[in-house]
Amino acid sequence: MLDEREVYYMERPTVHPYIPIIIGVISVALSAIFVKLVTADAGVIAFYRMFFSVLMMLPLFLLKYRNELKIFQKKDWIYSAIAGIFLAFHFIFWFESLNYTSVASSTVLVTLQPIFAFAGTYFFFKEKLSVKTILSAVVAIAGSVIISWGDFKVSGTALYGDILALIGCALITAYLLLGQDVRKRITLVTYTFVVYSFSTVALFFYVLIKGESFGPYPGIDWFWFIMLALIPNLLGHTLFNWALKWVSTNVISIAILFEPVGASILAYYVFHETLSNSQIIGGMIVITGILIFVIDERMFRKKKL
């Protein structure tokens, strides 16, 4: 079997894969910044982010991928719909968390997703857990406790924001686990378009039921809505998926860990948010725990091969 370096040199990309990965990390790091710049409620922000994403994907989907809907099974539709609902509420909880806690705390806690993922695969897919995997979870959770304890001492509302971010993290994990089976048969564009569409519908009814306003909003808010769809959603994740042709998933996983770092730096300059000692120490511990997990997963997969 060819290793990663042999594949890379057989078919060189036009640019080094690490360049799109860096741009991708910056793109997703901008998400929290854009959200805090919008005056609308969390549900409305999430709705327009997904709505504009679907609109931007629609021409490509209709031209190249619409026939794939014929191979969707009943189970695929059900899983995609539930995944879309989980994705919708992930955005609601995460965006809402940014009203109560700092960008740094919120984004660090959302990056706990790999730890939630291994718990999900253990309970639902009976995947075995190594000692290092369990250790990584303990370390990452300890880091999140330090962040939350520091925020609790600052204010109860900051702790509430941390809890919302953790719920958002659990929901994005559920979304990914549900899509695991469907993605084996359906291309990325079709699956993403279908799930985003379900998510948009779910968010529409959420905003309607909550009585939040769809508009009017200042022109600058519409600009940030479109930027949320274009940069973190379509540009960031598309670049990660492009880079996967030449680098392993683990490289992407490690790169995404720098999202809270980038978001915290941007928040410092845009909102003048400073980092407390508990956020710095807790954030470093969380990232260390996830790094242990990612490296352990890579070694486990090599042994299986």
PDB file of C-alpha atoms in Angstrom:
ATOM      1  CA  MET A   1       0.000   0.000   0.000  1.00  0.00           C
ATOM      2  CA  LEU A   2       1.273   3.502  -0.884  1.00  0.00           C
ATOM      3  CA  ASP A   3       2.010   5.788   2.008  1.00  0.00           C
ATOM      4  CA  GLU A   4       0.983   9.421   2.184  1.00  0.00           C
ATOM      5  CA  ARG A   5       4.280  10.769   0.763  1.00  0.00           C
ATOM      6  CA  GLU A   6       4.206   8.414  -2.246  1.00  0.00           C
ATOM      7  CA  VAL A   7       0.660   9.507  -3.122  1.00  0.00           C
ATOM      8  CA  TYR A   8       1.673  13.155  -2.751  1.00  0.00           C
ATOM      9  CA  TYR A   9       4.562  12.857  -5.226  1.00  0.00           C
ATOM     10  CA  MET A  10       2.588  10.755  -7.747  1.00  0.00           C
ATOM     11  CA  GLU A  11       0.027  13.529  -8.160  1.00  0.00           C
ATOM     12  CA  ARG A  12       1.312  16.888  -6.958  1.00  0.00           C
ATOM     13  CA  PRO A  13      -1.357  19.449  -6.083  1.00  0.00           C
ATOM     14  CA  THR A  14      -1.136  22.887  -7.678  1.00  0.00           C
ATOM     15  CA  VAL A  15      -0.448  24.386  -4.225  1.00  0.00           C
ATOM     16  CA  HIS A  16       0.946  22.815  -1.073  1.00  0.00           C
ATOM     17  CA  PRO A  17      -1.994  21.299   0.890  1.00  0.00           C
ATOM     18  CA  TYR A  18      -0.966  23.098   4.077  1.00  0.00           C
ATOM     19  CA  ILE A  19      -1.763  26.483   2.486  1.00  0.00           C
ATOM     20  CA  PRO A  20      -5.494  25.698   1.949  1.00  0.00           C
ATOM     21  CA  ILE A  21      -5.566  24.085   5.411  1.00  0.00           C
ATOM     22  CA  ILE A  22      -4.254  27.301   7.011  1.00  0.00           C
ATOM     23  CA  ILE A  23      -6.814  29.353   5.061  1.00  0.00           C
ATOM     24  CA  GLY A  24      -9.494  26.857   6.143  1.00  0.00           C
ATOM     25  CA  VAL A  25      -8.583  27.227   9.832  1.00  0.00           C
ATOM     26  CA  ILE A  26      -8.693  31.030   9.568  1.00  0.00           C
ATOM     27  CA  SER A  27     -12.064  30.743   7.789  1.00  0.00           C
ATOM     28  CA  VAL A  28     -13.713  28.651  10.503  1.00  0.00           C
ATOM     29  CA  ALA A  29     -12.092  30.786  13.233  1.00  0.00           C
ATOM     30  CA  LEU A  30     -13.927  33.802  11.782  1.00  0.00           C
ATOM     31  CA  SER A  31     -17.305  32.179  12.484  1.00  0.00           C
ATOM     32  CA  ALA A  32     -17.519  33.242  16.144  1.00  0.00           C
ATOM     33  CA  ILE A  33     -16.338  36.757  15.243  1.00  0.00           C
ATOM     34  CA  PHE A  34     -19.005  37.177  12.559  1.00  0.00           C
ATOM     35  CA  VAL A  35     -21.718  35.920  14.929  1.00  0.00           C
ATOM     36  CA  LYS A  36     -20.800  38.457  17.609  1.00  0.00           C
ATOM     37  CA  LEU A  37     -20.900  41.258  15.029  1.00  0.00           C
ATOM     38  CA  VAL A  38     -24.541  40.529  14.111  1.00  0.00           C
ATOM     39  CA  THR A  39     -27.383  42.145  16.082  1.00  0.00           C
ATOM     40  CA  ALA A  40     -29.955  39.394  15.359  1.00  0.00           C
ATOM     41  CA  ASP A  41     -30.957  36.532  17.671  1.00  0.00           C
ATOM     42  CA  ALA A  42     -29.031  33.235  17.582  1.00  0.00           C
ATOM     43  CA  GLY A  43     -31.792  31.345  15.732  1.00  0.00           C
ATOM     44  CA  VAL A  44     -32.012  34.003  13.026  1.00  0.00           C
ATOM     45  CA  ILE A  45     -28.233  34.065  12.552  1.00  0.00           C
ATOM     46  CA  ALA A  46     -28.185  30.267  12.238  1.00  0.00           C
ATOM     47  CA  PHE A  47     -31.117  30.316   9.792  1.00  0.00           C
ATOM     48  CA  TYR A  48     -29.548  32.820   7.412  1.00  0.00           C
ATOM     49  CA  ARG A  49     -26.156  31.114   7.618  1.00  0.00           C
ATOM     50  CA  MET A  50     -27.723  27.854   6.422  1.00  0.00           C
ATOM     51  CA  PHE A  51     -30.218  29.478   4.037  1.00  0.00           C
ATOM     52  CA  PHE A  52     -27.528  31.374   2.128  1.00  0.00           C
ATOM     53  CA  SER A  53     -25.303  28.272   2.119  1.00  0.00           C
ATOM     54  CA  VAL A  54     -28.084  26.289   0.433  1.00  0.00           C
ATOM     55  CA  LEU A  55     -28.692  29.081  -2.097  1.00  0.00           C
ATOM     56  CA  MET A  56     -24.987  29.186  -2.997  1.00  0.00           C
ATOM     57  CA  MET A  57     -24.832  25.396  -3.413  1.00  0.00           C
ATOM     58  CA  LEU A  58     -28.077  25.147  -5.418  1.00  0.00           C
ATOM     59  CA  PRO A  59     -26.698  25.833  -8.947  1.00  0.00           C
ATOM     60  CA  LEU A  60     -23.890  23.240  -8.590  1.00  0.00           C
ATOM     61  CA  PHE A  61     -26.283  20.693  -7.086  1.00  0.00           C
ATOM     62  CA  LEU A  62     -28.862  21.112  -9.869  1.00  0.00           C
ATOM     63  CA  LEU A  63     -26.252  20.954 -12.628  1.00  0.00           C
ATOM     64  CA  LYS A  64     -24.201  17.954 -11.469  1.00  0.00           C
ATOM     65  CA  TYR A  65     -25.676  16.110  -8.516  1.00  0.00           C
ATOM     66  CA  ARG A  66     -29.497  16.196  -8.503  1.00  0.00           C
ATOM     67  CA  ASN A  67     -29.780  12.666  -9.974  1.00  0.00           C
ATOM     68  CA  GLU A  68     -28.156  11.263  -6.840  1.00  0.00           C
ATOM     69  CA  LEU A  69     -31.400  11.868  -4.970  1.00  0.00           C
ATOM     70  CA  LYS A  70     -32.777   8.802  -6.779  1.00  0.00           C
ATOM     71  CA  ILE A  71     -30.445   6.509  -4.856  1.00  0.00           C
ATOM     72  CA  PHE A  72     -31.502   7.882  -1.452  1.00  0.00           C
ATOM     73  CA  GLN A  73     -33.148   5.160   0.606  1.00  0.00           C
ATOM     74  CA  LYS A  74     -35.846   5.830   3.199  1.00  0.00           C
ATOM     75  CA  LYS A  75     -33.238   5.396   5.941  1.00  0.00           C
ATOM     76  CA  ASP A  76     -30.966   7.955   4.221  1.00  0.00           C
ATOM     77  CA  TRP A  77     -33.737  10.556   4.216  1.00  0.00           C
ATOM     78  CA  ILE A  78     -34.523   9.921   7.890  1.00  0.00           C
ATOM     79  CA  TYR A  79     -30.871  10.087   8.970  1.00  0.00           C
ATOM     80  CA  SER A  80     -30.242  13.197   6.875  1.00  0.00           C
ATOM     81  CA  ALA A  81     -33.312  14.941   8.321  1.00  0.00           C
ATOM     82  CA  ILE A  82     -32.325  14.173  11.921  1.00  0.00           C
ATOM     83  CA  ALA A  83     -28.708  15.181  11.187  1.00  0.00           C
ATOM     84  CA  GLY A  84     -29.978  18.492   9.777  1.00  0.00           C
ATOM     85  CA  ILE A  85     -32.023  19.131  12.928  1.00  0.00           C
ATOM     86  CA  PHE A  86     -29.017  18.376  15.156  1.00  0.00           C
ATOM     87  CA  LEU A  87     -26.868  20.710  13.048  1.00  0.00           C
ATOM     88  CA  ALA A  88     -29.509  23.440  13.366  1.00  0.00           C
ATOM     89  CA  PHE A  89     -29.568  23.216  17.151  1.00  0.00           C
ATOM     90  CA  HIS A  90     -25.784  23.000  17.296  1.00  0.00           C
ATOM     91  CA  PHE A  91     -25.655  26.463  15.746  1.00  0.00           C
ATOM     92  CA  ILE A  92     -28.437  27.775  18.012  1.00  0.00           C
ATOM     93  CA  PHE A  93     -26.700  26.638  21.212  1.00  0.00           C
ATOM     94  CA  TRP A  94     -23.230  27.673  20.079  1.00  0.00           C
ATOM     95  CA  PHE A  95     -24.292  31.102  18.794  1.00  0.00           C
ATOM     96  CA  GLU A  96     -26.324  31.670  21.971  1.00  0.00           C
ATOM     97  CA  SER A  97     -23.282  30.754  24.084  1.00  0.00           C
ATOM     98  CA  LEU A  98     -21.385  33.665  22.536  1.00  0.00           C
ATOM     99  CA  ASN A  99     -23.873  36.046  24.187  1.00  0.00           C
ATOM    100  CA  TYR A 100     -22.803  34.836  27.628  1.00  0.00           C
ATOM    101  CA  THR A 101     -19.194  33.706  27.496  1.00  0.00           C
ATOM    102  CA  SER A 102     -16.052  34.729  25.652  1.00  0.00           C
ATOM    103  CA  VAL A 103     -15.072  33.681  22.143  1.00  0.00           C
ATOM    104  CA  ALA A 104     -12.074  31.851  23.645  1.00  0.00           C
ATOM    105  CA  SER A 105     -14.082  29.713  26.090  1.00  0.00           C
ATOM    106  CA  SER A 106     -16.853  28.969  23.604  1.00  0.00           C
ATOM    107  CA  THR A 107     -14.605  27.881  20.736  1.00  0.00           C
ATOM    108  CA  VAL A 108     -12.325  25.795  22.968  1.00  0.00           C
ATOM    109  CA  LEU A 109     -15.302  23.905  24.398  1.00  0.00           C
ATOM    110  CA  VAL A 110     -16.799  23.353  20.938  1.00  0.00           C
ATOM    111  CA  THR A 111     -13.517  21.728  19.825  1.00  0.00           C
ATOM    112  CA  LEU A 112     -14.166  18.933  22.343  1.00  0.00           C
ATOM    113  CA  GLN A 113     -16.077  17.309  19.465  1.00  0.00           C
ATOM    114  CA  PRO A 114     -13.546  14.446  18.943  1.00  0.00           C
ATOM    115  CA  ILE A 115     -13.978  13.404  22.581  1.00  0.00           C
ATOM    116  CA  PHE A 116     -17.766  13.345  22.241  1.00  0.00           C
ATOM    117  CA  ALA A 117     -17.287  11.428  18.977  1.00  0.00           C
ATOM    118  CA  PHE A 118     -15.350   8.554  20.527  1.00  0.00           C
ATOM    119  CA  ALA A 119     -17.994   8.251  23.261  1.00  0.00           C
ATOM    120  CA  GLY A 120     -20.657   8.048  20.546  1.00  0.00           C
ATOM    121  CA  THR A 121     -18.811   5.449  18.492  1.00  0.00           C
ATOM    122  CA  TYR A 122     -18.236   3.380  21.650  1.00  0.00           C
ATOM    123  CA  PHE A 123     -21.907   3.326  22.670  1.00  0.00           C
ATOM    124  CA  PHE A 124     -23.520   3.169  19.219  1.00  0.00           C
ATOM    125  CA  PHE A 125     -20.951   1.359  17.052  1.00  0.00           C
ATOM    126  CA  LYS A 126     -19.224  -0.714  19.797  1.00  0.00           C
ATOM    127  CA  GLU A 127     -15.775   0.544  18.780  1.00  0.00           C
ATOM    128  CA  LYS A 128     -13.060  -0.375  21.268  1.00  0.00           C
ATOM    129  CA  LEU A 129     -11.368   2.273  23.371  1.00  0.00           C
ATOM    130  CA  SER A 130      -7.656   2.214  24.124  1.00  0.00           C
ATOM    131  CA  VAL A 131      -6.115   3.393  27.392  1.00  0.00           C
ATOM    132  CA  LYS A 132      -4.676   6.430  25.604  1.00  0.00           C
ATOM    133  CA  THR A 133      -8.100   7.326  24.226  1.00  0.00           C
ATOM    134  CA  ILE A 134      -9.613   7.240  27.708  1.00  0.00           C
ATOM    135  CA  LEU A 135      -6.661   9.272  29.012  1.00  0.00           C
ATOM    136  CA  SER A 136      -7.204  11.873  26.294  1.00  0.00           C
ATOM    137  CA  ALA A 137     -10.844  12.218  27.342  1.00  0.00           C
ATOM    138  CA  VAL A 138      -9.917  12.666  30.997  1.00  0.00           C
ATOM    139  CA  VAL A 139      -7.308  15.304  30.123  1.00  0.00           C
ATOM    140  CA  ALA A 140      -9.646  17.223  27.780  1.00  0.00           C
ATOM    141  CA  ILE A 141     -12.534  17.142  30.257  1.00  0.00           C
ATOM    142  CA  ALA A 142     -10.194  18.350  33.021  1.00  0.00           C
ATOM    143  CA  GLY A 143      -9.266  21.292  30.795  1.00  0.00           C
ATOM    144  CA  SER A 144     -12.917  22.144  30.162  1.00  0.00           C
ATOM    145  CA  VAL A 145     -13.614  22.009  33.923  1.00  0.00           C
ATOM    146  CA  ILE A 146     -10.765  24.484  34.539  1.00  0.00           C
ATOM    147  CA  ILE A 147     -12.201  26.849  31.913  1.00  0.00           C
ATOM    148  CA  SER A 148     -15.720  26.546  33.326  1.00  0.00           C
ATOM    149  CA  TRP A 149     -14.565  26.939  36.942  1.00  0.00           C
ATOM    150  CA  GLY A 150     -12.665  30.087  36.006  1.00  0.00           C
ATOM    151  CA  ASP A 151     -15.716  31.453  34.184  1.00  0.00           C
ATOM    152  CA  PHE A 152     -17.941  30.562  37.160  1.00  0.00           C
ATOM    153  CA  LYS A 153     -15.714  32.659  39.431  1.00  0.00           C
ATOM    154  CA  VAL A 154     -15.978  35.522  36.935  1.00  0.00           C
ATOM    155  CA  SER A 155     -19.793  35.265  36.612  1.00  0.00           C
ATOM    156  CA  GLY A 156     -22.599  32.734  36.539  1.00  0.00           C
ATOM    157  CA  THR A 157     -23.602  33.903  33.067  1.00  0.00           C
ATOM    158  CA  ALA A 158     -20.173  32.964  31.678  1.00  0.00           C
ATOM    159  CA  LEU A 159     -20.608  29.441  33.092  1.00  0.00           C
ATOM    160  CA  TYR A 160     -24.063  29.291  31.478  1.00  0.00           C
ATOM    161  CA  GLY A 161     -22.442  30.198  28.156  1.00  0.00           C
ATOM    162  CA  ASP A 162     -19.904  27.389  28.643  1.00  0.00           C
ATOM    163  CA  ILE A 163     -22.722  24.883  29.209  1.00  0.00           C
ATOM    164  CA  LEU A 164     -24.467  26.057  26.021  1.00  0.00           C
ATOM    165  CA  ALA A 165     -21.192  25.605  24.085  1.00  0.00           C
ATOM    166  CA  LEU A 166     -20.807  22.059  25.431  1.00  0.00           C
ATOM    167  CA  ILE A 167     -24.372  21.189  24.393  1.00  0.00           C
ATOM    168  CA  GLY A 168     -23.586  22.628  20.954  1.00  0.00           C
ATOM    169  CA  CYS A 169     -20.505  20.406  20.827  1.00  0.00           C
ATOM    170  CA  ALA A 170     -22.538  17.290  21.686  1.00  0.00           C
ATOM    171  CA  LEU A 171     -25.075  18.157  18.963  1.00  0.00           C
ATOM    172  CA  ILE A 172     -22.457  18.585  16.214  1.00  0.00           C
ATOM    173  CA  THR A 173     -21.055  15.185  17.199  1.00  0.00           C
ATOM    174  CA  ALA A 174     -24.511  13.612  16.883  1.00  0.00           C
ATOM    175  CA  TYR A 175     -24.839  15.261  13.461  1.00  0.00           C
ATOM    176  CA  LEU A 176     -21.537  13.737  12.305  1.00  0.00           C
ATOM    177  CA  LEU A 177     -22.342  10.281  13.702  1.00  0.00           C
ATOM    178  CA  LEU A 178     -25.700  10.207  11.908  1.00  0.00           C
ATOM    179  CA  GLY A 179     -24.066  11.156   8.622  1.00  0.00           C
ATOM    180  CA  GLN A 180     -21.389   8.478   8.909  1.00  0.00           C
ATOM    181  CA  ASP A 181     -23.534   5.796   7.290  1.00  0.00           C
ATOM    182  CA  VAL A 182     -25.163   7.957   4.591  1.00  0.00           C
ATOM    183  CA  ARG A 183     -21.834   9.436   3.435  1.00  0.00           C
ATOM    184  CA  LYS A 184     -20.592   5.958   2.472  1.00  0.00           C
ATOM    185  CA  ARG A 185     -23.029   5.947  -0.462  1.00  0.00           C
ATOM    186  CA  ILE A 186     -23.668   9.631  -1.241  1.00  0.00           C
ATOM    187  CA  THR A 187     -21.222  12.257  -2.512  1.00  0.00           C
ATOM    188  CA  LEU A 188     -20.213  15.103  -0.238  1.00  0.00           C
ATOM    189  CA  VAL A 189     -22.012  17.800  -2.268  1.00  0.00           C
ATOM    190  CA  THR A 190     -25.353  15.959  -2.350  1.00  0.00           C
ATOM    191  CA  TYR A 191     -25.252  14.942   1.293  1.00  0.00           C
ATOM    192  CA  THR A 192     -24.229  18.438   2.421  1.00  0.00           C
ATOM    193  CA  PHE A 193     -26.929  20.079   0.297  1.00  0.00           C
ATOM    194  CA  VAL A 194     -29.658  17.763   1.636  1.00  0.00           C
ATOM    195  CA  VAL A 195     -28.599  18.124   5.285  1.00  0.00           C
ATOM    196  CA  TYR A 196     -28.202  21.889   5.000  1.00  0.00           C
ATOM    197  CA  SER A 197     -31.677  22.061   3.447  1.00  0.00           C
ATOM    198  CA  PHE A 198     -33.239  20.114   6.325  1.00  0.00           C
ATOM    199  CA  SER A 199     -31.308  22.298   8.763  1.00  0.00           C
ATOM    200  CA  THR A 200     -32.615  25.449   7.083  1.00  0.00           C
ATOM    201  CA  VAL A 201     -36.235  24.220   7.319  1.00  0.00           C
ATOM    202  CA  ALA A 202     -35.781  23.289  10.997  1.00  0.00           C
ATOM    203  CA  LEU A 203     -34.317  26.721  11.753  1.00  0.00           C
ATOM    204  CA  PHE A 204     -37.138  28.453   9.859  1.00  0.00           C
ATOM    205  CA  PHE A 205     -39.756  26.832  12.097  1.00  0.00           C
ATOM    206  CA  TYR A 206     -37.641  27.453  15.203  1.00  0.00           C
ATOM    207  CA  VAL A 207     -37.466  31.189  14.438  1.00  0.00           C
ATOM    208  CA  LEU A 208     -41.195  31.222  13.610  1.00  0.00           C
ATOM    209  CA  ILE A 209     -42.214  29.442  16.834  1.00  0.00           C
ATOM    210  CA  LYS A 210     -39.899  31.574  18.992  1.00  0.00           C
ATOM    211  CA  GLY A 211     -41.309  34.725  17.432  1.00  0.00           C
ATOM    212  CA  GLU A 212     -37.893  36.004  16.411  1.00  0.00           C
ATOM    213  CA  SER A 213     -37.787  38.448  13.520  1.00  0.00           C
ATOM    214  CA  PHE A 214     -36.645  37.476  10.006  1.00  0.00           C
ATOM    215  CA  GLY A 215     -36.069  41.162   9.334  1.00  0.00           C
ATOM    216  CA  PRO A 216     -35.618  43.913   8.531  1.00  0.00           C
ATOM    217  CA  TYR A 217     -31.989  44.174   9.625  1.00  0.00           C
ATOM    218  CA  PRO A 218     -29.287  46.740   8.883  1.00  0.00           C
ATOM    219  CA  GLY A 219     -27.336  46.184   5.674  1.00  0.00           C
ATOM    220  CA  ILE A 220     -24.231  45.271   7.661  1.00  0.00           C
ATOM    221  CA  ASP A 221     -26.094  42.359   9.283  1.00  0.00           C
ATOM    222  CA  TRP A 222     -26.998  40.940   5.849  1.00  0.00           C
ATOM    223  CA  PHE A 223     -23.354  41.231   4.911  1.00  0.00           C
ATOM    224  CA  TRP A 224     -22.333  39.151   7.959  1.00  0.00           C
ATOM    225  CA  PHE A 225     -25.078  36.580   7.245  1.00  0.00           C
ATOM    226  CA  ILE A 226     -23.638  36.049   3.759  1.00  0.00           C
ATOM    227  CA  MET A 227     -20.061  35.992   5.079  1.00  0.00           C
ATOM    228  CA  LEU A 228     -21.032  33.275   7.594  1.00  0.00           C
ATOM    229  CA  ALA A 229     -22.376  31.130   4.772  1.00  0.00           C
ATOM    230  CA  LEU A 230     -19.548  31.844   2.363  1.00  0.00           C
ATOM    231  CA  ILE A 231     -16.412  31.766   4.538  1.00  0.00           C
ATOM    232  CA  PRO A 232     -16.776  29.297   7.466  1.00  0.00           C
ATOM    233  CA  ASN A 233     -19.404  27.053   5.826  1.00  0.00           C
ATOM    234  CA  LEU A 234     -18.457  26.844   2.158  1.00  0.00           C
ATOM    235  CA  LEU A 235     -14.855  28.057   1.929  1.00  0.00           C
ATOM    236  CA  GLY A 236     -13.452  26.604   5.181  1.00  0.00           C
ATOM    237  CA  HIS A 237     -14.962  23.138   5.013  1.00  0.00           C
ATOM    238  CA  THR A 238     -14.488  22.885   1.233  1.00  0.00           C
ATOM    239  CA  LEU A 239     -10.767  23.584   1.621  1.00  0.00           C
ATOM    240  CA  PHE A 240     -10.497  20.888   4.310  1.00  0.00           C
ATOM    241  CA  ASN A 241     -12.225  18.389   2.024  1.00  0.00           C
ATOM    242  CA  TRP A 242      -9.953  19.342  -0.902  1.00  0.00           C
ATOM    243  CA  ALA A 243      -6.822  18.876   1.232  1.00  0.00           C
ATOM    244  CA  LEU A 244      -7.966  15.384   2.300  1.00  0.00           C
ATOM    245  CA  LYS A 245      -6.862  14.104  -1.115  1.00  0.00           C
ATOM    246  CA  TRP A 246      -3.220  14.683  -0.144  1.00  0.00           C
ATOM    247  CA  VAL A 247      -3.119  14.627   3.673  1.00  0.00           C
ATOM    248  CA  SER A 248      -4.631  12.385   6.332  1.00  0.00           C
ATOM    249  CA  THR A 249      -7.773  13.197   8.312  1.00  0.00           C
ATOM    250  CA  ASN A 250      -5.555  13.487  11.395  1.00  0.00           C
ATOM    251  CA  VAL A 251      -3.706  16.449   9.887  1.00  0.00           C
ATOM    252  CA  ILE A 252      -7.044  18.221   9.422  1.00  0.00           C
ATOM    253  CA  SER A 253      -8.133  17.257  12.945  1.00  0.00           C
ATOM    254  CA  ILE A 254      -4.976  18.720  14.454  1.00  0.00           C
ATOM    255  CA  ALA A 255      -5.248  21.855  12.306  1.00  0.00           C
ATOM    256  CA  ILE A 256      -8.821  22.495  13.489  1.00  0.00           C
ATOM    257  CA  LEU A 257      -7.520  22.541  17.072  1.00  0.00           C
ATOM    258  CA  PHE A 258      -6.001  25.918  16.245  1.00  0.00           C
ATOM    259  CA  GLU A 259      -9.472  27.387  15.568  1.00  0.00           C
ATOM    260  CA  PRO A 260      -9.884  28.615  19.178  1.00  0.00           C
ATOM    261  CA  VAL A 261      -6.373  30.070  19.059  1.00  0.00           C
ATOM    262  CA  GLY A 262      -7.172  32.049  15.912  1.00  0.00           C
ATOM    263  CA  ALA A 263     -10.626  33.018  17.219  1.00  0.00           C
ATOM    264  CA  SER A 264      -9.138  34.230  20.524  1.00  0.00           C
ATOM    265  CA  ILE A 265      -6.526  36.377  18.751  1.00  0.00           C
ATOM    266  CA  LEU A 266      -9.185  37.885  16.486  1.00  0.00           C
ATOM    267  CA  ALA A 267     -11.507  38.486  19.474  1.00  0.00           C
ATOM    268  CA  TYR A 268      -8.678  40.333  21.251  1.00  0.00           C
ATOM    269  CA  TYR A 269      -8.290  42.791  18.375  1.00  0.00           C
ATOM    270  CA  VAL A 270     -11.982  43.077  17.375  1.00  0.00           C
ATOM    271  CA  PHE A 271     -13.749  42.970  20.775  1.00  0.00           C
ATOM    272  CA  HIS A 272     -10.779  43.636  23.098  1.00  0.00           C
ATOM    273  CA  GLU A 273     -11.437  40.332  24.888  1.00  0.00           C
ATOM    274  CA  THR A 274      -8.588  39.306  27.157  1.00  0.00           C
ATOM    275  CA  LEU A 275      -7.744  35.784  28.290  1.00  0.00           C
ATOM    276  CA  SER A 276      -7.854  34.780  31.944  1.00  0.00           C
ATOM    277  CA  ASN A 277      -5.339  32.357  33.415  1.00  0.00           C
ATOM    278  CA  SER A 278      -8.008  29.651  33.651  1.00  0.00           C
ATOM    279  CA  GLN A 279      -8.860  30.074  29.949  1.00  0.00           C
ATOM    280  CA  ILE A 280      -5.215  29.846  28.901  1.00  0.00           C
ATOM    281  CA  ILE A 281      -4.396  26.856  31.135  1.00  0.00           C
ATOM    282  CA  GLY A 282      -7.700  25.078  30.498  1.00  0.00           C
ATOM    283  CA  GLY A 283      -7.501  25.690  26.748  1.00  0.00           C
ATOM    284  CA  MET A 284      -3.993  24.293  26.549  1.00  0.00           C
ATOM    285  CA  ILE A 285      -5.056  21.206  28.518  1.00  0.00           C
ATOM    286  CA  VAL A 286      -8.093  20.644  26.264  1.00  0.00           C
ATOM    287  CA  ILE A 287      -5.953  20.885  23.127  1.00  0.00           C
ATOM    288  CA  THR A 288      -3.355  18.538  24.672  1.00  0.00           C
ATOM    289  CA  GLY A 289      -6.078  15.984  25.433  1.00  0.00           C
ATOM    290  CA  ILE A 290      -7.443  16.123  21.892  1.00  0.00           C
ATOM    291  CA  LEU A 291      -3.927  15.840  20.446  1.00  0.00           C
ATOM    292  CA  ILE A 292      -3.397  12.653  22.488  1.00  0.00           C
ATOM    293  CA  PHE A 293      -6.675  11.355  21.079  1.00  0.00           C
ATOM    294  CA  VAL A 294      -5.834  12.201  17.442  1.00  0.00           C
ATOM    295  CA  ILE A 295      -2.333  10.710  17.630  1.00  0.00           C
ATOM    296  CA  ASP A 296      -3.671   7.570  19.329  1.00  0.00           C
ATOM    297  CA  GLU A 297      -6.345   7.178  16.631  1.00  0.00           C
ATOM    298  CA  ARG A 298      -3.696   7.448  13.897  1.00  0.00           C
ATOM    299  CA  MET A 299      -1.544   4.731  15.509  1.00  0.00           C
ATOM    300  CA  PHE A 300      -4.606   2.504  15.994  1.00  0.00           C
ATOM    301  CA  ARG A 301      -5.559   2.782  12.307  1.00  0.00           C
ATOM    302  CA  LYS A 302      -1.999   1.990  11.183  1.00  0.00           C
ATOM    303  CA  LYS A 303      -2.047  -1.197  13.274  1.00  0.00           C
ATOM    304  CA  LYS A 304      -5.366  -2.196  11.649  1.00  0.00           C
ATOM    305  CA  LEU A 305      -3.826  -1.720   8.188  1.00  0.00           C
TER     306      LEU A 305
END
